[in-house]
mmCIF file of C-alpha atoms in Angstrom:
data_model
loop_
_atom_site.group_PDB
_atom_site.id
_atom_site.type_symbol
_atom_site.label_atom_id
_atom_site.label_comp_id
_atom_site.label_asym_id
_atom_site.label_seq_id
_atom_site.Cartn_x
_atom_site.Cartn_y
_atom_site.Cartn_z
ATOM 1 C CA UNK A 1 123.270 123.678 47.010
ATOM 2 C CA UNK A 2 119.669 123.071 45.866
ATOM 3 C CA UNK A 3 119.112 120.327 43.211
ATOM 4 C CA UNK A 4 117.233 122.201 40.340
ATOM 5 C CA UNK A 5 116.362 118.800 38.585
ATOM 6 C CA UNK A 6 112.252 119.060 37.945
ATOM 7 C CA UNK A 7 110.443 116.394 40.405
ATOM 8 C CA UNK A 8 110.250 113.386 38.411
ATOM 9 C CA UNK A 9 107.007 112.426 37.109
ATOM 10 C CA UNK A 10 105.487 108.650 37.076
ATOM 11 C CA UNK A 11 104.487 107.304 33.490
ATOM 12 C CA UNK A 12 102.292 104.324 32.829
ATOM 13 C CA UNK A 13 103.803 101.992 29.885
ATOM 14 C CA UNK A 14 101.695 99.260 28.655
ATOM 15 C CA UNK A 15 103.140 95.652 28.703
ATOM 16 C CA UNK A 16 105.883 94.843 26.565
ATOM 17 C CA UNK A 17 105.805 98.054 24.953
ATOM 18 C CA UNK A 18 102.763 96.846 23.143
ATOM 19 C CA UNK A 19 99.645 99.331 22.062
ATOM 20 C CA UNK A 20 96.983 99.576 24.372
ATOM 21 C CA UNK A 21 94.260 96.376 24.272
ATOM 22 C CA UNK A 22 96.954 94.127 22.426
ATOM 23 C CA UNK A 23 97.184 91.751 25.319
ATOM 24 C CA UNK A 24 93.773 91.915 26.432
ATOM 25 C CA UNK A 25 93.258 90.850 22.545
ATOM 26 C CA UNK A 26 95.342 88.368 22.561
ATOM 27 C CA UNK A 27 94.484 86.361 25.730
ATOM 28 C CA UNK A 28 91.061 86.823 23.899
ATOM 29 C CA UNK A 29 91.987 85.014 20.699
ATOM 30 C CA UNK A 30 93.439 81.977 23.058
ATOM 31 C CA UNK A 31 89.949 82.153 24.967
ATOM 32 C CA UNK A 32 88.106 82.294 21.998
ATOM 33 C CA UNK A 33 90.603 79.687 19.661
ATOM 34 C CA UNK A 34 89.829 76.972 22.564
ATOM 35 C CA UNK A 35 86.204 76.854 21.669
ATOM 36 C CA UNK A 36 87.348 76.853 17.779
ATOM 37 C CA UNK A 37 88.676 73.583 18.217
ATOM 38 C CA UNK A 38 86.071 72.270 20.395
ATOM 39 C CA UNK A 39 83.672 72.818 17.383
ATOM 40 C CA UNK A 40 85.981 71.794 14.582
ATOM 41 C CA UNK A 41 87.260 68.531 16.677
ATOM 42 C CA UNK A 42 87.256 65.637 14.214
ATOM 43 C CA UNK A 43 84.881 63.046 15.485
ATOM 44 C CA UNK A 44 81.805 62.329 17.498
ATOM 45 C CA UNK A 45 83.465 61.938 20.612
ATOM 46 C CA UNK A 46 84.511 65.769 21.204
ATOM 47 C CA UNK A 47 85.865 66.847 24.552
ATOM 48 C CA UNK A 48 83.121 69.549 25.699
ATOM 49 C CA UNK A 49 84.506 72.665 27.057
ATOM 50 C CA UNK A 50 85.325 72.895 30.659
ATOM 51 C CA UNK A 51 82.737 74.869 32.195
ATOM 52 C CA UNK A 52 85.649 77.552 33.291
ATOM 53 C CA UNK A 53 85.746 78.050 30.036
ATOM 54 C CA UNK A 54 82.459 79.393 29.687
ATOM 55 C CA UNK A 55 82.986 81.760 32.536
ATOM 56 C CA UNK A 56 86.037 82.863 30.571
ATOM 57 C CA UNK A 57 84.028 84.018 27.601
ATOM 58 C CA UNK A 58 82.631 86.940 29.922
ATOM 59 C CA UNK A 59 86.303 88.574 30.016
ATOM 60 C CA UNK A 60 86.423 88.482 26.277
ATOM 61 C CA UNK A 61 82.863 90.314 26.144
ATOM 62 C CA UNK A 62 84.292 92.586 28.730
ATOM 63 C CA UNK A 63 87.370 93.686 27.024
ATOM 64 C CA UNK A 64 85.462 93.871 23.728
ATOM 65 C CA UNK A 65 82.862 96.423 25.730
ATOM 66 C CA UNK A 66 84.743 98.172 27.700
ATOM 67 C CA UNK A 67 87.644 99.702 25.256
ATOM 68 C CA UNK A 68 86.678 103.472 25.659
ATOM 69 C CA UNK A 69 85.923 105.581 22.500
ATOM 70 C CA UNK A 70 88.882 108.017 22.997
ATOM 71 C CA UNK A 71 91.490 105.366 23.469
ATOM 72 C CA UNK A 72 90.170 103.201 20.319
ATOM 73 C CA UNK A 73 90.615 106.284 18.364
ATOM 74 C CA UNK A 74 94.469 106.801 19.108
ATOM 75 C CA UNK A 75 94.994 103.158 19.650
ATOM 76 C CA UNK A 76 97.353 101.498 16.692
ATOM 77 C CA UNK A 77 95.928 98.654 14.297
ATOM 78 C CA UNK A 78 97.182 95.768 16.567
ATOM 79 C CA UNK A 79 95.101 95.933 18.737
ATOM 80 C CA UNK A 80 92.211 96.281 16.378
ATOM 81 C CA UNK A 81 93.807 93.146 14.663
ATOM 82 C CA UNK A 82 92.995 91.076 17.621
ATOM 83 C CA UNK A 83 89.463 91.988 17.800
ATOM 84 C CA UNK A 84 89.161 90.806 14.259
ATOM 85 C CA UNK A 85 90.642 87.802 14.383
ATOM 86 C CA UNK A 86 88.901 86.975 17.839
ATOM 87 C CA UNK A 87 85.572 88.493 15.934
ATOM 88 C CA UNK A 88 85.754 87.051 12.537
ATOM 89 C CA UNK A 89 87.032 83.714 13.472
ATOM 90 C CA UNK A 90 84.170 82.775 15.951
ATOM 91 C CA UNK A 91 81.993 84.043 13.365
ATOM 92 C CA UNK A 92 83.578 82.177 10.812
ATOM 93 C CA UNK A 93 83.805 79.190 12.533
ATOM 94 C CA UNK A 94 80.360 79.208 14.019
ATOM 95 C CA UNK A 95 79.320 79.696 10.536
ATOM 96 C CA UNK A 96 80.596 76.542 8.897
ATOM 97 C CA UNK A 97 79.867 74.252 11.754
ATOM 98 C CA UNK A 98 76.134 75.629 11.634
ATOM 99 C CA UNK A 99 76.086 75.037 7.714
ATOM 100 C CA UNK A 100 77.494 71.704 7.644
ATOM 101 C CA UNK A 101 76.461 70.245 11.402
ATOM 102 C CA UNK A 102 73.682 72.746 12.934
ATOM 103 C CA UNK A 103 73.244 70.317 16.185
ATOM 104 C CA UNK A 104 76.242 69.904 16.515
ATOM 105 C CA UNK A 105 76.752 73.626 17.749
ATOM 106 C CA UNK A 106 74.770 73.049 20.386
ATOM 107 C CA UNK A 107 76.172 69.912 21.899
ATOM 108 C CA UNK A 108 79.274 70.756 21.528
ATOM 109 C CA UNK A 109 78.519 74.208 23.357
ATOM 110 C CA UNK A 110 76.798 72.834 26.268
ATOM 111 C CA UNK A 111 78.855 72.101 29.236
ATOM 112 C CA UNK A 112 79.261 69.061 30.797
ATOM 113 C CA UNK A 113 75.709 68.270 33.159
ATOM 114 C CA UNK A 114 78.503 66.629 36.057
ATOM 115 C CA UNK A 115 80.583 70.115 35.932
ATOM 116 C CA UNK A 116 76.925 72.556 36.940
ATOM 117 C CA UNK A 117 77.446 71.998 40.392
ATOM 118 C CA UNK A 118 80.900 73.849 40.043
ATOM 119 C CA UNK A 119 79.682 77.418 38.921
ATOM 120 C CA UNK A 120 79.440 78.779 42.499
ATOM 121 C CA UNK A 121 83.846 78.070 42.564
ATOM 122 C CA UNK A 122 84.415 79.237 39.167
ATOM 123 C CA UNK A 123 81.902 82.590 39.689
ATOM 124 C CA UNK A 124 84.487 83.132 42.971
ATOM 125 C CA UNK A 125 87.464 82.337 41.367
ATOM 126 C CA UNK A 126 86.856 84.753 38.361
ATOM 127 C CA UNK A 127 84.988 87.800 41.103
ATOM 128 C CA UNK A 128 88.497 87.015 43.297
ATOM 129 C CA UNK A 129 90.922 86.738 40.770
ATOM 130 C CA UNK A 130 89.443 90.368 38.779
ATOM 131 C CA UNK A 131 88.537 92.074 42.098
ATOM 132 C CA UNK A 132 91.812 91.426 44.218
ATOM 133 C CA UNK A 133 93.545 92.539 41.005
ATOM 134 C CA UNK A 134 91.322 95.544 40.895
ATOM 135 C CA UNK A 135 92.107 96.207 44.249
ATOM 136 C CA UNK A 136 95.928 96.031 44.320
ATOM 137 C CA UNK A 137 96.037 98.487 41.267
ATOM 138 C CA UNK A 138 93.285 100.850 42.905
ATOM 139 C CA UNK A 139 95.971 100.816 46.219
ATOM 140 C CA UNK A 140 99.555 100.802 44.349
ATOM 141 C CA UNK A 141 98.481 102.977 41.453
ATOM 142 C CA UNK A 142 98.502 102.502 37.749
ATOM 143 C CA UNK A 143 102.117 104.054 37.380
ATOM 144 C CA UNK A 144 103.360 102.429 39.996
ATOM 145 C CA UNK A 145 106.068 100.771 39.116
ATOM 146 C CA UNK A 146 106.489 97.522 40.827
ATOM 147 C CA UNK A 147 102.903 97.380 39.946
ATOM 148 C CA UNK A 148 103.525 97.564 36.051
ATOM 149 C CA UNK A 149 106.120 94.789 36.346
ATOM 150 C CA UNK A 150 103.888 92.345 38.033
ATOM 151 C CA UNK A 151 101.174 93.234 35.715
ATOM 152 C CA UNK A 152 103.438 91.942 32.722
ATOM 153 C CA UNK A 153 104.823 88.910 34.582
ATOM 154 C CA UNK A 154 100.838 88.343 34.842
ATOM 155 C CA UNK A 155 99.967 88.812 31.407
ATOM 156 C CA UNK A 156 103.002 86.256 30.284
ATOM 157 C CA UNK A 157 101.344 83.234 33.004
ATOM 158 C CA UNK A 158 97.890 84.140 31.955
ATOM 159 C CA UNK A 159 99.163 83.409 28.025
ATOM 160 C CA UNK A 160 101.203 80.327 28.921
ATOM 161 C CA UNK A 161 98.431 78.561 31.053
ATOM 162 C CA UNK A 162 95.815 79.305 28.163
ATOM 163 C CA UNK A 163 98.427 77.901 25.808
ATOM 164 C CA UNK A 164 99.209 74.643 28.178
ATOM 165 C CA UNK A 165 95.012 74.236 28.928
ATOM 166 C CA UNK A 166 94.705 73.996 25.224
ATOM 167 C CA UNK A 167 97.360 71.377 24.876
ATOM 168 C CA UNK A 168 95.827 69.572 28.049
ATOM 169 C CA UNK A 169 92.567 69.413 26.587
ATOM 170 C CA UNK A 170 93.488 67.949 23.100
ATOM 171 C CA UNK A 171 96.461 66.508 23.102
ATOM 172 C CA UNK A 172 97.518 65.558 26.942
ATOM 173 C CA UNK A 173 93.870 64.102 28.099
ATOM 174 C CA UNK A 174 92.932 62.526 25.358
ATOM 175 C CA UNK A 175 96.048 60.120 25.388
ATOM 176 C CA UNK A 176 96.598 59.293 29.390
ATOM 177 C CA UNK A 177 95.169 56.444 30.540
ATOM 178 C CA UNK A 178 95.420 57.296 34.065
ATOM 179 C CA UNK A 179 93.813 61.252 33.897
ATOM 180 C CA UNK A 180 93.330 63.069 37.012
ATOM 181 C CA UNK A 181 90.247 63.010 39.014
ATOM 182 C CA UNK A 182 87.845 66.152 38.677
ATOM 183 C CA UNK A 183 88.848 67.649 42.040
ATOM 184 C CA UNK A 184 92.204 67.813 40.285
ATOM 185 C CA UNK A 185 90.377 69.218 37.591
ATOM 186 C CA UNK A 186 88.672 71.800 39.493
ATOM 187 C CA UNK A 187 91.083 73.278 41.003
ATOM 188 C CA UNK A 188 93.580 73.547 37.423
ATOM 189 C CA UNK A 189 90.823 75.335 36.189
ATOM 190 C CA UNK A 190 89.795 77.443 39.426
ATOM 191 C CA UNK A 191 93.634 78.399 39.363
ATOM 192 C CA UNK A 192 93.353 79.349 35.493
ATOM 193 C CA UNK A 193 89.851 81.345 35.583
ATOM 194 C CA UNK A 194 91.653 83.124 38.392
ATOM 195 C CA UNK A 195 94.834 83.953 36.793
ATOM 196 C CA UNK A 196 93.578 84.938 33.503
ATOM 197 C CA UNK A 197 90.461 87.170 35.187
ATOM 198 C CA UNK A 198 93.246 88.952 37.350
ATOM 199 C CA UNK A 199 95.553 90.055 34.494
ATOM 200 C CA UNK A 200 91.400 91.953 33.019
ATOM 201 C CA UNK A 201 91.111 93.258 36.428
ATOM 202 C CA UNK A 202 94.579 95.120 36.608
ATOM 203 C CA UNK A 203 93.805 96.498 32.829
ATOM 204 C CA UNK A 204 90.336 97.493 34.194
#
C-alpha cells in the first residue's frame, strides 16, 4: 500500500526561536559595548582596544547594511531594539566623551602602534572564519538541519567569548601580574575574530 503522506518539506527556523537579526543584533551590542567601556574607562591609563576589535566593527556595519528592506518590514521590534541600543549608545557615548574629553576619543580609538603588524592575521582570520561559514551553508543548505543546529551552537560561543574578552580585558588583565605574551594574545583574538565572523557568514 502506497503512503499518501505529502513529501515533507524543509523549513528554516531562526536561532532560538528568536526574530530574524536578533542575534546578529546582539553580538553587535557586545561588539559595540566593548568599545563603550574603552572610552568611559576611569583613568588615564585605559587599555586600548585590541586591534581584532577594530576588524570586528566591520561585521556590525555589515549586519546593520545588509538587513534587506522586505525582511525589516515583517521583522518584530527586537530586532529593531538591538539596532537602537547598538545605534544610540555609541552615539551617546561618543557624544559625552567628545563633550567632556574631545582627545581623548581619539587616543583611546587608536590601536595599539606594536599590534599594526598583525592586520594581515586578523584580515584572514575574519575572510576565513565568514567565508568557510559561507561556504558550508552555500553546500548543506539553509534548511538543512544539522546545519541550523550548528549555526545556534555558533551563535551561543560567539556570545560567550565576546562576553569572556570583555571580562579579560577589564577585569582579568588588568589584575595578573604574570599576563600572557602577545603571541598568546594573537592567537585568543585570531580564534575570536574567527568565531564571531563565522556565526555573520552563516546568517549571510
Amino acid at each position: 500500500m502506497s503512503s499518501s503522506n505529502p513529501t515533507a518539506v524543509a523549513t528554516e527556523f531562526h536561532p532560538y526561536g528568536l526574530p530574524l537579526g536578533t542575534v546578529r543584533g546582539f553580538l553587535s551590542v557586545l561588539i559595540c559595548s566593548f568599545f563603550w567601556i574603552v572610552l568611559l574607562y576611569p583613568g588615564e591609563q585605559t587599555p586600548h582596544a585590541p586591534l581584532a576589535h577594530f576588524f570586528l566593527l566591520t561585521l556590525v556595519f555589515m549586519a546593520f547594511a545588509s538587513h534587506p528592506l522586505h525582511e525589516a518590514q515583517t521583522s518584530s521590534f527586537l530586532p529593531w531594539l538591538m539596532r537602537v541600543i547598538f545605534l544610540g549608545g555609541s552615539a551617546a557615548v561618543l557624544g559625552y566623551v567628545a563633550y567632556k574629553s574631545p582627545e581623548q576619543v581619539g587616543i583611546r580609538l587608536t590601536p595599539s602602534v606594536g599590534e599594526i603588524s598583525q592586520w594581515p592575521v586578523l584580515l584572514g582570520c575574519l575572510a576565513g572564519g565568514f567565508g568557510i561559514a559561507l561556504f558550508v551553508r552555500f553546500i548543506m543548505g539553509r534548511k538543512n538541519e544539522a546545519f541550523q543546529t550548528a549555526r545556534a551552537w555558533l551563535g551561543i560561543l560567539a556570545i560567550l567569548l565576546l562576553l569572556f574578552e570583555t571580562l579579560l580585558q577589564f577585569v582579568i588583565l588588568p589584575d595578573l601580574s604574570d599576563k600572557p605574551g602577545p603571541e598568546a594574545m594573537k592567537i585568543w583574538e585570531g580564534f575570536l575574530l574567527a568565531t564571531v565572523a563565522a556565526y555573520f557568514g552563516c546568517r549571510a
